[in-house]
């Protein structure tokens, strides 16, 4: 959209199954990187999901006209993951925060993951950082602080604490021994 509210261009991206974009950031060259998830393996999705039940991260670089320059399918966990937030960081890489559902760490239902890619979408960490407890924990956004640390915001339903994070006395177990949802803010070095 331009400065008077007119649409400059619009494009759809994806394959024959479901895709969505949940975050976008402008790049230094005037293009954009957006992320979300895919369960396609055709169309714009190259080397993507192996079945419609296979739901994974999808990150796409487009130029200023919306033309795809590259796309990456990032299989963070074996049964599903989604990108929720991408930010450009001080080393000119991009930090991705998302939710993963099984196949990594010790989580049983869903946790938060953090990873980093370069300007070509290549992973810059050997393994994603996993944050969360024994039940559902989700991220919505991540930001870099002026001191280089990171702050993320989301929700936790966990009543345990597998990373020694502070679950305050205001966080109570709900029915079936799992927590009621609470806002969750985590600062990382």
Short mmCIF file of C-alpha atoms in Angstrom, two decimals:
data_model
loop_
_atom_site.label_atom_id
_atom_site.label_comp_id
_atom_site.label_asym_id
_atom_site.label_seq_id
_atom_site.Cartn_x
_atom_site.Cartn_y
_atom_site.Cartn_z
CA UNK A 1 0.00 0.00 0.00
CA UNK A 2 1.32 3.45 -0.78
CA UNK A 3 1.15 6.53 1.45
CA UNK A 4 -2.40 7.41 0.32
CA UNK A 5 -3.78 3.93 0.96
CA UNK A 6 -3.77 2.55 -2.60
CA UNK A 7 -2.80 -1.06 -3.23
CA UNK A 8 0.51 -1.18 -5.13
CA UNK A 9 0.54 -4.95 -5.70
CA UNK A 10 -0.86 -8.11 -4.13
CA UNK A 11 0.20 -11.73 -4.55
CA UNK A 12 -0.74 -15.19 -3.27
CA UNK A 13 1.95 -17.72 -2.42
CA UNK A 14 1.76 -21.44 -1.76
CA UNK A 15 0.79 -24.81 -3.18
CA UNK A 16 -2.28 -27.01 -3.40
CA UNK A 17 -2.67 -27.37 0.38
CA UNK A 18 -2.71 -24.81 3.21
CA UNK A 19 -0.20 -22.02 3.74
CA UNK A 20 -0.34 -18.92 5.85
CA UNK A 21 1.94 -16.01 6.59
CA UNK A 22 2.00 -14.67 10.14
CA UNK A 23 4.96 -12.27 10.05
CA UNK A 24 6.88 -10.11 7.59
CA UNK A 25 9.97 -7.92 7.81
CA UNK A 26 11.55 -5.61 5.25
CA UNK A 27 15.06 -6.46 4.06
CA UNK A 28 17.94 -4.05 3.35
CA UNK A 29 17.44 -4.44 -0.43
CA UNK A 30 13.82 -3.23 -0.30
CA UNK A 31 12.35 -6.72 -0.40
CA UNK A 32 10.70 -8.71 2.36
CA UNK A 33 11.03 -11.97 4.26
CA UNK A 34 7.77 -13.50 5.45
CA UNK A 35 7.10 -16.65 7.42
CA UNK A 36 4.29 -18.89 8.55
CA UNK A 37 3.63 -22.51 7.75
CA UNK A 38 2.91 -24.85 4.85
CA UNK A 39 1.62 -28.34 4.32
CA UNK A 40 2.17 -28.29 0.55
CA UNK A 41 4.99 -29.69 -1.55
CA UNK A 42 4.20 -28.07 -4.89
CA UNK A 43 3.58 -24.67 -6.43
CA UNK A 44 5.76 -22.13 -4.66
CA UNK A 45 6.72 -24.66 -1.96
CA UNK A 46 9.89 -26.53 -2.93
CA UNK A 47 10.99 -29.52 -0.80
CA UNK A 48 8.05 -28.92 1.49
CA UNK A 49 5.64 -31.09 3.41
CA UNK A 50 5.46 -34.79 2.67
CA UNK A 51 1.69 -35.04 3.34
CA UNK A 52 -1.24 -32.75 4.11
CA UNK A 53 -0.80 -33.70 7.77
CA UNK A 54 2.84 -32.53 7.71
CA UNK A 55 2.66 -28.90 8.83
CA UNK A 56 5.95 -26.99 8.95
CA UNK A 57 7.69 -23.64 8.93
CA UNK A 58 7.92 -21.87 5.62
CA UNK A 59 10.08 -18.77 5.15
CA UNK A 60 10.05 -16.83 1.86
CA UNK A 61 12.17 -13.96 0.51
CA UNK A 62 10.46 -11.74 -2.05
CA UNK A 63 11.76 -8.65 -3.83
CA UNK A 64 10.09 -5.24 -3.71
CA UNK A 65 7.67 -6.32 -6.47
CA UNK A 66 6.62 -9.50 -4.64
CA UNK A 67 8.59 -11.93 -6.81
CA UNK A 68 10.00 -14.91 -4.89
CA UNK A 69 13.80 -14.88 -4.65
CA UNK A 70 14.05 -17.94 -2.41
CA UNK A 71 11.92 -20.04 -0.11
CA UNK A 72 12.84 -22.50 2.58
CA UNK A 73 10.94 -25.25 4.30
CA UNK A 74 12.31 -25.50 7.84
CA UNK A 75 11.31 -28.81 9.48
CA UNK A 76 11.84 -27.82 13.13
CA UNK A 77 9.83 -30.71 14.57
CA UNK A 78 8.50 -33.94 13.14
CA UNK A 79 4.79 -33.30 13.57
CA UNK A 80 4.39 -29.61 13.04
CA UNK A 81 5.74 -26.16 13.59
CA UNK A 82 4.88 -22.62 12.60
CA UNK A 83 6.74 -19.32 12.36
CA UNK A 84 5.12 -16.57 14.43
CA UNK A 85 7.72 -13.77 14.38
CA UNK A 86 10.78 -12.83 12.30
CA UNK A 87 13.08 -9.94 13.18
CA UNK A 88 16.27 -8.60 11.66
CA UNK A 89 19.01 -8.55 14.28
CA UNK A 90 22.20 -6.55 14.75
CA UNK A 91 24.42 -9.09 12.93
CA UNK A 92 22.20 -8.71 9.80
CA UNK A 93 20.74 -12.18 10.28
CA UNK A 94 17.11 -12.92 11.05
CA UNK A 95 15.84 -14.46 14.28
CA UNK A 96 12.75 -16.62 13.94
CA UNK A 97 10.45 -17.45 16.85
CA UNK A 98 7.77 -20.06 16.45
CA UNK A 99 5.82 -22.91 17.90
CA UNK A 100 6.67 -26.59 17.56
CA UNK A 101 4.43 -29.47 18.45
CA UNK A 102 6.46 -32.68 18.81
CA UNK A 103 9.77 -34.29 18.01
CA UNK A 104 12.23 -31.96 19.79
CA UNK A 105 13.48 -31.61 23.32
CA UNK A 106 11.35 -32.91 26.17
CA UNK A 107 8.10 -31.21 25.37
CA UNK A 108 4.97 -33.28 25.08
CA UNK A 109 2.41 -30.92 23.53
CA UNK A 110 3.95 -27.73 22.24
CA UNK A 111 6.80 -25.40 22.98
CA UNK A 112 8.48 -22.30 21.67
CA UNK A 113 11.54 -22.50 19.45
CA UNK A 114 14.04 -19.82 18.46
CA UNK A 115 16.36 -20.15 15.47
CA UNK A 116 18.39 -17.86 13.23
CA UNK A 117 18.90 -17.65 9.45
CA UNK A 118 21.14 -15.53 7.23
CA UNK A 119 19.93 -13.32 4.35
CA UNK A 120 19.73 -16.41 2.09
CA UNK A 121 17.67 -18.43 4.57
CA UNK A 122 20.51 -20.68 5.70
CA UNK A 123 20.33 -21.81 9.35
CA UNK A 124 22.89 -20.14 11.61
CA UNK A 125 22.36 -22.23 14.76
CA UNK A 126 23.21 -25.95 14.97
CA UNK A 127 19.88 -26.64 16.72
CA UNK A 128 16.88 -24.47 17.59
CA UNK A 129 16.56 -23.20 21.16
CA UNK A 130 13.52 -24.84 22.81
CA UNK A 131 11.61 -23.08 25.62
CA UNK A 132 8.63 -24.37 27.55
CA UNK A 133 7.16 -26.76 30.04
CA UNK A 134 5.25 -30.02 29.87
CA UNK A 135 2.08 -28.68 28.27
CA UNK A 136 1.21 -26.08 25.63
CA UNK A 137 3.44 -22.98 25.43
CA UNK A 138 3.24 -20.56 22.51
CA UNK A 139 5.07 -17.47 21.28
CA UNK A 140 3.40 -14.58 19.47
CA UNK A 141 6.30 -12.16 19.02
CA UNK A 142 10.00 -11.64 19.68
CA UNK A 143 12.03 -8.41 19.77
CA UNK A 144 15.72 -7.61 20.18
CA UNK A 145 16.58 -5.27 23.05
CA UNK A 146 19.17 -2.49 22.83
CA UNK A 147 21.62 -4.63 24.86
CA UNK A 148 21.43 -7.46 22.27
CA UNK A 149 19.23 -9.71 24.41
CA UNK A 150 15.78 -10.83 23.28
CA UNK A 151 12.30 -10.54 24.75
CA UNK A 152 9.41 -12.74 23.68
CA UNK A 153 5.72 -12.71 24.51
CA UNK A 154 3.25 -15.56 24.32
CA UNK A 155 1.12 -17.83 26.47
CA UNK A 156 1.82 -20.81 28.72
CA UNK A 157 -0.48 -23.57 29.88
CA UNK A 158 2.30 -25.55 31.56
CA UNK A 159 2.32 -26.03 35.32
CA UNK A 160 5.81 -27.48 35.46
CA UNK A 161 9.00 -25.72 34.72
CA UNK A 162 11.56 -27.70 32.73
CA UNK A 163 13.86 -24.71 32.14
CA UNK A 164 13.75 -23.17 35.63
CA UNK A 165 11.61 -20.29 34.41
CA UNK A 166 9.48 -18.39 36.88
CA UNK A 167 5.93 -19.71 36.99
CA UNK A 168 4.49 -17.39 39.64
CA UNK A 169 1.91 -18.24 42.24
CA UNK A 170 -0.70 -16.58 39.99
CA UNK A 171 -0.40 -19.50 37.54
CA UNK A 172 -2.79 -22.23 38.62
CA UNK A 173 -3.44 -25.76 37.48
CA UNK A 174 -6.75 -26.11 35.70
CA UNK A 175 -8.79 -29.21 34.95
CA UNK A 176 -6.96 -32.47 34.28
CA UNK A 177 -3.78 -31.15 35.95
CA UNK A 178 -2.84 -28.73 33.20
CA UNK A 179 -2.59 -24.99 33.56
CA UNK A 180 -4.98 -22.29 32.63
CA UNK A 181 -3.53 -19.99 30.00
CA UNK A 182 -1.40 -17.11 31.23
CA UNK A 183 0.51 -14.41 29.42
CA UNK A 184 4.17 -15.37 29.32
CA UNK A 185 7.12 -13.00 28.81
CA UNK A 186 10.64 -14.40 28.61
CA UNK A 187 13.94 -12.51 28.31
CA UNK A 188 16.86 -14.36 26.70
CA UNK A 189 20.55 -13.45 26.47
#
